[in-house]
CSV table of C-alpha atoms in Angstrom, one decimal:
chain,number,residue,atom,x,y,z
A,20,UNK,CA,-57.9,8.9,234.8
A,21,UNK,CA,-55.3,11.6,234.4
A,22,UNK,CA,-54.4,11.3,230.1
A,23,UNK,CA,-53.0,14.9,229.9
A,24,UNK,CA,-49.0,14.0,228.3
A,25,UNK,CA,-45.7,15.4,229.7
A,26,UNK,CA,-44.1,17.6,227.3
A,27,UNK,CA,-40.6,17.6,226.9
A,28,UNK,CA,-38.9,21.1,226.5
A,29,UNK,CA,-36.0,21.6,224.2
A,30,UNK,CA,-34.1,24.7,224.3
A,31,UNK,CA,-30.6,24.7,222.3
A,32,UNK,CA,-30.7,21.1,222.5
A,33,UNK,CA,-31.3,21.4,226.5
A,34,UNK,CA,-33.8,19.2,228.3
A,35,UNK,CA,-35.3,22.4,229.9
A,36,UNK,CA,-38.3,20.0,231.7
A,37,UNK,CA,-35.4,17.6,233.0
A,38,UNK,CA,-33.5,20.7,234.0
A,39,UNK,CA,-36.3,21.9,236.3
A,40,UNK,CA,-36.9,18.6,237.4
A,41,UNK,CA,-33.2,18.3,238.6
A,42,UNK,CA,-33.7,21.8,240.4
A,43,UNK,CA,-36.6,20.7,242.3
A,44,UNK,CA,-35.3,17.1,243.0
A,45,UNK,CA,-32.4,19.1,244.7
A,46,UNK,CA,-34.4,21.6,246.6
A,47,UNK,CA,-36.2,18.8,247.9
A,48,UNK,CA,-33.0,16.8,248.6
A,49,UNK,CA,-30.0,18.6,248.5
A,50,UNK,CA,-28.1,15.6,249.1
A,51,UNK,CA,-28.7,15.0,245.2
A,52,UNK,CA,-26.3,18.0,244.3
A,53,UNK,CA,-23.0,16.6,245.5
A,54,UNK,CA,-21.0,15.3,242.9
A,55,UNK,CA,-17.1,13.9,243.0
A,56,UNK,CA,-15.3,13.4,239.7
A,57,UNK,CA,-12.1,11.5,239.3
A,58,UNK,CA,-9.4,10.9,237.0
A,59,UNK,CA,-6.7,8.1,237.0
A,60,UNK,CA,-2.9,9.6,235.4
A,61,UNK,CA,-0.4,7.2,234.4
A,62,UNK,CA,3.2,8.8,233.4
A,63,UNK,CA,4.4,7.6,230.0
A,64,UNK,CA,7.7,9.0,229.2
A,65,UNK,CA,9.3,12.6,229.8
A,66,UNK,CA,6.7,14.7,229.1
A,67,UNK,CA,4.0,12.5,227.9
A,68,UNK,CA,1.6,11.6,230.1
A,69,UNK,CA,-2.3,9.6,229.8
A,70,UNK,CA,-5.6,10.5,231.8
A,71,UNK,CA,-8.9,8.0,232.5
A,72,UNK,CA,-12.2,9.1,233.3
A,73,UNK,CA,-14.2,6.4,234.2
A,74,UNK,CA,-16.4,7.1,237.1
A,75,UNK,CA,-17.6,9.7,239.0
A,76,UNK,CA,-19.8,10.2,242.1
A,77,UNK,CA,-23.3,12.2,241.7
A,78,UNK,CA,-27.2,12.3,242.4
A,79,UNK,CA,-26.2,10.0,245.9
A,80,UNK,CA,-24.4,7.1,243.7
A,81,UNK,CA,-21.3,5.8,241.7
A,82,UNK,CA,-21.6,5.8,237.9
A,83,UNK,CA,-19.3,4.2,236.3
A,84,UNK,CA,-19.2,5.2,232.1
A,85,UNK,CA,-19.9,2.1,229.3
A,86,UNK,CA,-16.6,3.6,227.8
A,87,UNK,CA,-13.8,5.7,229.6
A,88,UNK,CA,-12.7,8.7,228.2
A,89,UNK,CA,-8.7,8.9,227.9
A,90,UNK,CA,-7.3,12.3,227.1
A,91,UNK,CA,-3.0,11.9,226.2
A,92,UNK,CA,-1.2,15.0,227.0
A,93,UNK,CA,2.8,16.4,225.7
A,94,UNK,CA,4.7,19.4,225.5
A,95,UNK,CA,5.0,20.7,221.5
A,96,UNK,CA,9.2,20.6,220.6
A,97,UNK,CA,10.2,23.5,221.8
A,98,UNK,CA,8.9,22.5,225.8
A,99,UNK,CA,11.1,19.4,225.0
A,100,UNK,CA,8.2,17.4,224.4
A,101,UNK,CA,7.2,15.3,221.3
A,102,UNK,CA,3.9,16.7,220.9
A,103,UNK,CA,1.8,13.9,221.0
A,104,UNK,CA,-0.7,15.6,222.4
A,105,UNK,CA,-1.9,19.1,223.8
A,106,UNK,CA,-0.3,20.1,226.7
A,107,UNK,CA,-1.8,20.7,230.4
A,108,UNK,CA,-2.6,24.3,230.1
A,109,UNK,CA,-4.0,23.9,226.9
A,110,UNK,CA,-6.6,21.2,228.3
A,111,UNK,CA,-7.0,23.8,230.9
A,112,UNK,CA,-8.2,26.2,228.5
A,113,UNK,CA,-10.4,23.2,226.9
A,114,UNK,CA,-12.0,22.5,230.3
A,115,UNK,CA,-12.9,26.3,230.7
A,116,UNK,CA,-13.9,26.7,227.1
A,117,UNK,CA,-16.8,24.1,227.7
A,118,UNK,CA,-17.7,25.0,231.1
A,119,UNK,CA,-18.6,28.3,230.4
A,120,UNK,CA,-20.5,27.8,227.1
A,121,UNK,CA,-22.4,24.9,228.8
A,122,UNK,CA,-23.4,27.6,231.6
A,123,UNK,CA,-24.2,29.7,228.5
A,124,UNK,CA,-26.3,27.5,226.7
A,125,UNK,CA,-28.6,26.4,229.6
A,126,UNK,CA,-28.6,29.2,231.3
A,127,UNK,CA,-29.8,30.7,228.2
A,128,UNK,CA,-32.0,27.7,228.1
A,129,UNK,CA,-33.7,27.8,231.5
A,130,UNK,CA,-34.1,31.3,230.3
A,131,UNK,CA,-36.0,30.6,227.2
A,132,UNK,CA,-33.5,32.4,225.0
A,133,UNK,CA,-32.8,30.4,221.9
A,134,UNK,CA,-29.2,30.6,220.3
A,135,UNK,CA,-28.4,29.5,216.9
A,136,UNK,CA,-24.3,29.5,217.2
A,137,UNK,CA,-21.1,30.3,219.5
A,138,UNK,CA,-17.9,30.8,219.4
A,139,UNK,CA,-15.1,31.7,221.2
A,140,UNK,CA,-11.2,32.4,221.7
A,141,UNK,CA,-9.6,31.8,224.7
A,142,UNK,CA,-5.7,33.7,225.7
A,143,UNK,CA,-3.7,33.6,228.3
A,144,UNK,CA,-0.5,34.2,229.3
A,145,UNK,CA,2.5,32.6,230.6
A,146,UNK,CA,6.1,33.3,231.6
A,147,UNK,CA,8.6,30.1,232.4
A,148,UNK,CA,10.5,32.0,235.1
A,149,UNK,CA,7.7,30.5,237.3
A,150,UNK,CA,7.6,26.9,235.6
A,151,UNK,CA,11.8,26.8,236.0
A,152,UNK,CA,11.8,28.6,239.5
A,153,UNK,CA,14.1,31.6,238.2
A,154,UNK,CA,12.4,33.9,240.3
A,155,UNK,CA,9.2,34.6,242.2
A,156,UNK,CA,6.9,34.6,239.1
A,157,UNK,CA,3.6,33.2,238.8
A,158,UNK,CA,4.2,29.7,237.4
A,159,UNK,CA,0.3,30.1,236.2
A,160,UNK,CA,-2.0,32.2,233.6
A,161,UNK,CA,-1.4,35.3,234.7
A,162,UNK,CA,-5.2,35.6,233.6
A,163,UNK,CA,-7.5,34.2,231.1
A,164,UNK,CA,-9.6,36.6,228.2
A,165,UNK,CA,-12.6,34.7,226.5
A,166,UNK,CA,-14.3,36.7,223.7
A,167,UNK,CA,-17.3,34.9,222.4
A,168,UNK,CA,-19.5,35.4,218.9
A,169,UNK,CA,-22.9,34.6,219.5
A,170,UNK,CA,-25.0,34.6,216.6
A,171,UNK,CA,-29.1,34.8,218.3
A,172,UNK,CA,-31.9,36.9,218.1
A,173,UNK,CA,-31.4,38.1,221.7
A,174,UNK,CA,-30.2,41.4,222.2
A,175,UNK,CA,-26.7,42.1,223.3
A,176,UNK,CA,-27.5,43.3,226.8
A,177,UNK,CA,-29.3,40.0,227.3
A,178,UNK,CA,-26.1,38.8,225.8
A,179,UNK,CA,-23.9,40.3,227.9
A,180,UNK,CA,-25.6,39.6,231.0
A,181,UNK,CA,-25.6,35.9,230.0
A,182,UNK,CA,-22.0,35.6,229.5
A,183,UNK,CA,-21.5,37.7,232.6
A,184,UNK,CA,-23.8,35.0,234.4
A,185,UNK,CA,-22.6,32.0,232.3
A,186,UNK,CA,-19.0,32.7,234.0
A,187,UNK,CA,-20.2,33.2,237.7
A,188,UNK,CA,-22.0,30.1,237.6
A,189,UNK,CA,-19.4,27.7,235.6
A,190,UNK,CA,-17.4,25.7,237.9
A,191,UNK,CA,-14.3,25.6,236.3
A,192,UNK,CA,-14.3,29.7,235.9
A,193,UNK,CA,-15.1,29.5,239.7
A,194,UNK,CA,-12.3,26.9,240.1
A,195,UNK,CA,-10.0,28.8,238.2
A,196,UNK,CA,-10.7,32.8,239.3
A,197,UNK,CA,-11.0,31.5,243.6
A,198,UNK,CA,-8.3,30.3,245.2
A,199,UNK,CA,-8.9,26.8,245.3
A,200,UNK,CA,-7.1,24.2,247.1
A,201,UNK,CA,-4.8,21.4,245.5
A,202,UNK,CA,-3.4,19.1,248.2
A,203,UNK,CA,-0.7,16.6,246.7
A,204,UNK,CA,0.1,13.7,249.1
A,205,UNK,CA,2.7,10.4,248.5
A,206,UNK,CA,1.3,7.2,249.1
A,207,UNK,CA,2.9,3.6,248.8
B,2,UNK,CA,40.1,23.1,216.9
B,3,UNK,CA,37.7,21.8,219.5
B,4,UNK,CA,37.0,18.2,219.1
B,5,UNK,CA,35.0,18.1,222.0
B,6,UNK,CA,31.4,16.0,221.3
B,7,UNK,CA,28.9,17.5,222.7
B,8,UNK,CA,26.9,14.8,225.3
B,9,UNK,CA,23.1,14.5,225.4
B,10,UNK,CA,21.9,13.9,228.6
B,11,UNK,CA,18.8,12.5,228.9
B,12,UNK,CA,16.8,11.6,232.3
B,13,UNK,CA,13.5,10.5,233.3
B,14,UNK,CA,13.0,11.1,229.0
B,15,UNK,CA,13.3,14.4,229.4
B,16,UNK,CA,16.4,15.9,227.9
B,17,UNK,CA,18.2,17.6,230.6
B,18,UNK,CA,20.6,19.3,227.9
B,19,UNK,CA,17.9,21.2,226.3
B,20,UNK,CA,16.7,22.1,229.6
B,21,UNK,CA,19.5,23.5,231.0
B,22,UNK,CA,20.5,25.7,227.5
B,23,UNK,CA,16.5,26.4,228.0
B,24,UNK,CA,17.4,28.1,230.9
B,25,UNK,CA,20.7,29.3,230.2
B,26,UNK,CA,19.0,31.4,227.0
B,27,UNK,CA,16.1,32.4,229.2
B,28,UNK,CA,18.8,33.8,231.6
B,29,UNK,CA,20.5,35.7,229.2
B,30,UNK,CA,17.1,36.9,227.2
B,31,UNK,CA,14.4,36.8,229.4
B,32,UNK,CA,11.9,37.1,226.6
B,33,UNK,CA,12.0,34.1,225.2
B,34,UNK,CA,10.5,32.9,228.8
B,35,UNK,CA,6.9,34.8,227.4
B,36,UNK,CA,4.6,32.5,226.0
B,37,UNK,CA,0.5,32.7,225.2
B,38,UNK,CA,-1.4,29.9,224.6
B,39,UNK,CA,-4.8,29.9,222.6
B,40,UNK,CA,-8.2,27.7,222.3
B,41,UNK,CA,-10.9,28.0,219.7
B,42,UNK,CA,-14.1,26.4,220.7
B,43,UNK,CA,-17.4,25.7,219.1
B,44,UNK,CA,-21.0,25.0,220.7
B,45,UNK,CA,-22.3,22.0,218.6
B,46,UNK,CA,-25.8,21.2,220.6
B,47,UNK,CA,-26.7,21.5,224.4
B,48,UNK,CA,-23.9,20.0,226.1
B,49,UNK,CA,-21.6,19.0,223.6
B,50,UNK,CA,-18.8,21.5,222.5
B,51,UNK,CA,-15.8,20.9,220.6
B,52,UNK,CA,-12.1,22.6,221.4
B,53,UNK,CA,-9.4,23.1,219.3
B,54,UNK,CA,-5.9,24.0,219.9
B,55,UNK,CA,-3.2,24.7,217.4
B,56,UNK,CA,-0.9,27.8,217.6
B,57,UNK,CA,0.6,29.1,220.4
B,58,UNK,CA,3.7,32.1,220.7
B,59,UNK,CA,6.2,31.4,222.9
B,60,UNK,CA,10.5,32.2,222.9
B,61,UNK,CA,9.6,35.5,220.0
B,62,UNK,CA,7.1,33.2,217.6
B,63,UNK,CA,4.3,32.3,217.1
B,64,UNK,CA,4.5,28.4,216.3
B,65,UNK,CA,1.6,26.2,214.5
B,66,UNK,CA,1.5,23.0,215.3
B,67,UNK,CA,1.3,20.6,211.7
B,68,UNK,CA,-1.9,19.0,213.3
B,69,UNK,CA,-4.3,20.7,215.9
B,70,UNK,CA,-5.3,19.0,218.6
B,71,UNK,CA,-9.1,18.7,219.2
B,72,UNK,CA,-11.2,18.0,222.3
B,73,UNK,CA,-14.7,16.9,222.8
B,74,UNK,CA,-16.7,18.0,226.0
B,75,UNK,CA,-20.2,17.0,226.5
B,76,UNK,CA,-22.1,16.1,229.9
B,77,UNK,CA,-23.2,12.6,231.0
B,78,UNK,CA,-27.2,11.7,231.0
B,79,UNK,CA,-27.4,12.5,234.7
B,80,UNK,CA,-26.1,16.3,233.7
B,81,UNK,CA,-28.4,16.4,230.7
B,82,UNK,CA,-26.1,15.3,227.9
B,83,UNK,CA,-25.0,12.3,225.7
B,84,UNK,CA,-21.6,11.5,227.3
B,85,UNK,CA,-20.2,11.9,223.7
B,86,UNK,CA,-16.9,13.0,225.8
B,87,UNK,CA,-16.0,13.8,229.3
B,88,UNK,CA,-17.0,17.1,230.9
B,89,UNK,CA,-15.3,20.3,231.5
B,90,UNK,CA,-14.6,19.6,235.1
B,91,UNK,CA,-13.0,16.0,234.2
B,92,UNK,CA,-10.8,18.1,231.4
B,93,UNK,CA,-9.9,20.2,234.2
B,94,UNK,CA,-8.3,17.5,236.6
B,95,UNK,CA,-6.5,16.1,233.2
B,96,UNK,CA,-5.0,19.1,232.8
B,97,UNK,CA,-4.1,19.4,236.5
B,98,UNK,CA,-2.4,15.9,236.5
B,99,UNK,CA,-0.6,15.8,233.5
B,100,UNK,CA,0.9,19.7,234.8
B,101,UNK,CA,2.3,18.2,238.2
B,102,UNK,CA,3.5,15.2,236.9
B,103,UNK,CA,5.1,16.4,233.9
B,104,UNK,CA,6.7,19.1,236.8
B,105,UNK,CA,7.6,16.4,238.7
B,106,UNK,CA,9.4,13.9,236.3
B,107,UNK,CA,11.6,17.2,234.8
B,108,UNK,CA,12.2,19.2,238.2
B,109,UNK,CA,13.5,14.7,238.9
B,110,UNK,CA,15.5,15.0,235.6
B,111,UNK,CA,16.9,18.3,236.4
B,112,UNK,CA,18.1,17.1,240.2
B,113,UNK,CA,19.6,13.7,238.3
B,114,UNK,CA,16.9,11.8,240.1
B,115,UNK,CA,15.5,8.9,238.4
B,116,UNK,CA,11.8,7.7,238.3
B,117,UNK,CA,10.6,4.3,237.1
B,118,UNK,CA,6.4,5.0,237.0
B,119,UNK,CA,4.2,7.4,238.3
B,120,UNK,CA,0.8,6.6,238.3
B,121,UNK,CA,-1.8,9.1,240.5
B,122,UNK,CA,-5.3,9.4,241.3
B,123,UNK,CA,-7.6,12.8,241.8
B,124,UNK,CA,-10.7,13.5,242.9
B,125,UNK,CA,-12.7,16.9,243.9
B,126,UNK,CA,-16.1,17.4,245.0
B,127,UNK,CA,-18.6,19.8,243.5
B,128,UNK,CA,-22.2,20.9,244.9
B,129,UNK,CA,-24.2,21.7,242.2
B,130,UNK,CA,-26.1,24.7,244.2
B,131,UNK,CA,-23.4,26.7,243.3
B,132,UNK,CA,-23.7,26.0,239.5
B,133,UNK,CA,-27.6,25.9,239.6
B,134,UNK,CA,-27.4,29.5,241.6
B,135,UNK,CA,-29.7,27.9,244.1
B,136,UNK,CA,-27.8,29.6,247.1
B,137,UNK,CA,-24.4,30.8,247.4
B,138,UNK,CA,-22.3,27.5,247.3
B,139,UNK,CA,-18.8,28.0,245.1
B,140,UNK,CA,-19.9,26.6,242.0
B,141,UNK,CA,-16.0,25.1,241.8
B,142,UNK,CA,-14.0,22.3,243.1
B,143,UNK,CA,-14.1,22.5,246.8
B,144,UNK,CA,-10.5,21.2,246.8
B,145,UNK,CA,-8.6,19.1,244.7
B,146,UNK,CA,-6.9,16.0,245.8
B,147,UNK,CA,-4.1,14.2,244.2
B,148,UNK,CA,-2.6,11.0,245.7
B,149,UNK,CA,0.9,10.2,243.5
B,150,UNK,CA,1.9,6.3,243.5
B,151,UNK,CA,6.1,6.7,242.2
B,152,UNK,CA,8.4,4.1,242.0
B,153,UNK,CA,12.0,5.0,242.3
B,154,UNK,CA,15.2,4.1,243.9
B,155,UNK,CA,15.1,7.2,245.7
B,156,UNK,CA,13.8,8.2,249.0
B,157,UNK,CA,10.5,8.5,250.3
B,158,UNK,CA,11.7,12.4,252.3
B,159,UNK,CA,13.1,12.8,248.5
B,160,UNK,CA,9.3,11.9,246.4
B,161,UNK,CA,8.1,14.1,248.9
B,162,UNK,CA,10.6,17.3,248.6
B,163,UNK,CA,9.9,16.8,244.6
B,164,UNK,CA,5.6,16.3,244.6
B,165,UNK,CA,5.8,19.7,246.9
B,166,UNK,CA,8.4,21.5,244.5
B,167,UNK,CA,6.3,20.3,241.8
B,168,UNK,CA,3.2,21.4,242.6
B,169,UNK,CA,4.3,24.7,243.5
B,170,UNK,CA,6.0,25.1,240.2
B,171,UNK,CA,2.9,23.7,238.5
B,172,UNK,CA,1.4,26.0,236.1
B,173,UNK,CA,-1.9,24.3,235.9
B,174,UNK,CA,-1.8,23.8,240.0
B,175,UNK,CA,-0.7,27.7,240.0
B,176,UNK,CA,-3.4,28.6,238.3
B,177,UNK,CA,-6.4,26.8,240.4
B,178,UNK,CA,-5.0,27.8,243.7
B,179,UNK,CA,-4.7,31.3,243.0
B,180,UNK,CA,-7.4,33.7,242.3
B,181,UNK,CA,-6.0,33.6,238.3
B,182,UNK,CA,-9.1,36.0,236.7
B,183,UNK,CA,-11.0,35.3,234.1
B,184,UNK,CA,-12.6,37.7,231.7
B,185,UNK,CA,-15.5,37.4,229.6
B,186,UNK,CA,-16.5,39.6,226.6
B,187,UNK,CA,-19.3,39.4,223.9
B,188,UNK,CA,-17.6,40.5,220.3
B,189,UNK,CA,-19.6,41.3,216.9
C-alpha cells in the first residue's frame, strides 16, 4: 500500500506541481496544447462597442465559463467618443500587461524564484495620420516600452533574464512583436 | 453679420462634423495627430493581475480621465488560475474587435454610409509549446479570424470595400500584423 501524500507546490501563488503535470501531460500528448479562444462583439453606438468571452477551446475540449466575461470599450471626448469605457489600444496594452507578468510570475515559478511584488508601466505611441489615412503612416504602436518594479530577493541579472524570457514566451508580446495574421471576412 | 447656423452632422453616432474639423486641424497642425497612451498594472497573486488606465497625451496635452478604467486578468482553472477575469489573450481579441469595428462604423460615417448593427465573432488558435518553451512553436495567435455580421441598406461589394479599409486603418489590427516591438526593462 502506497500512503506516501502528493504535495502541492506553491510558488507566487502558482500551482508549480499542476504546472509540471500540464508539461508532461503535453509531452505525452501534444494534442493537449492546442487552445482556441473566442470573443463575440456587438456594436453599440458610434464608438461604443461590447465584447463576450464565454468559451474557449483547450486540453482537446470546449469549456464554456459559469459567467462570461464582458469588457465595454469607447473613445475618451476628444476621439469623439463618450468614454464609457477604455478604448481598443488601451485593452491592448491591458492584454499585454498581463501576459507578460503571467509569463513572469510562473516562469519565475517553475524556476523556484519567489517574488513578493510587480509593477509595471506600459507606453506606446500613436499618430492618427494612419487611423484617418492622411498618409502612409503606421495606423499602429509604433512600439511598446514596458518597465517593470519588481520587489524580490532575486538578483537583478536573474531579473533581467526573467523579464527578457517572460516576453519571449508570452503570447500576446509574440502576437504583438511577429507579424501575425488578421483575416476579416463578411458573412450574411 | 453671418447668421449662418452651424449643422451637426451626425452618422452611424459618430459625429462626422467633429471628424472632419479633426482632420481639417490635423492637416493644418500635424501635431496634434501625436498621441501616447499609458497602462499601469499590478501582479496580485499567480494569475490574477489588475490594469489600470487613466491618462493619456494626445493633440499637445496630456488629458486624465475623471474615472480610470480598470481591468482584471486572471487565467481559467485549466491554465492554473481562478477565472476571476478573462485572460490576456481574450483582452487581446477585445481590443482587436472593438478597433475594426469602431474603424469601420466611422470610415461608414465618414463615406455617408449608414449601418444598422454589426455584431462579429473571432477566434485564434494558440499551441501552448510555444508559451511552455517546449520547442519552438510561436507562442502567439497563429492567425486571427474575424467574421463581421452588418446590417445595412448598402451593398454587400460596399461592407466589403469598408471591413478591408477598416482593418487596414485599424490601429489595434496594425499593430498585430506587423512586427510592432516590444521592449522590456527592469527599473529600481
Amino acid at each position: 500500500m502506497n500512503t506516501q501524500q502528493t504535495q502541492t507546490k506553491i510558488v507566487n501563488g502558482v500551482n508549480v506541481t499542476q504546472l509540471f503535470e500540464m508539461i508532461d501531460n503535453i509531452k505525452e500528448k501534444g494534442e493537449i496544447a492546442k487552445f482556441t479562444f473566442r470573443a463575440q462583439n456587438k456594436w453599440i453606438d458610434g464608438t461604443e462597442n461590447h465584447t463576450t468571452v464565454s468559451d474557449y477551446y483547450g486540453a482537446c475540449k470546449t469549456h464554456t465559463r459559469s459567467k462570461p466575461h464582458t469588457f465595454v470599450k469607447d473613445e475618451p471626448q476628444i476621439l469623439l467618443g463618450k468614454d464609457n469605457g477604455a478604448n481598443p489600444v488601451e485593452y491592448l496594452l491591458a492584454g499585454l500587461a498581463g501576459c507578460v507578468t503571467t509569463s513572469l510570475v510562473s516562469h519565475a515559478a517553475a524556476r523556484g524564484v519567489k517574488i513578493d511584488s510587480i509593477e509595471s508601466t506600459l507606453e506606446g505611441d500613436i499618430d492618427l495620420h494612419g487611423l484617418l489615412q492622411l498618409d502612409d503612416t503606421n495606423p499602429g504602436y509604433q512600439g511598446i516600452n514596458i518597465s517593470f518594479k519588481i520587489e524580490s530577493d532575486a538578483s537583478d541579472e536573474t531579473l533581467q533574464e526573467l523579464i527578457d524570457l517572460a516576453k519571449n514566451a508570452s503570447p500576446v508580446a509574440n502576437t504583438v512583436s511577429r507579424p501575425t495574421p488578421v483575416n476579416v471576412k463578411l458573412i450574411r
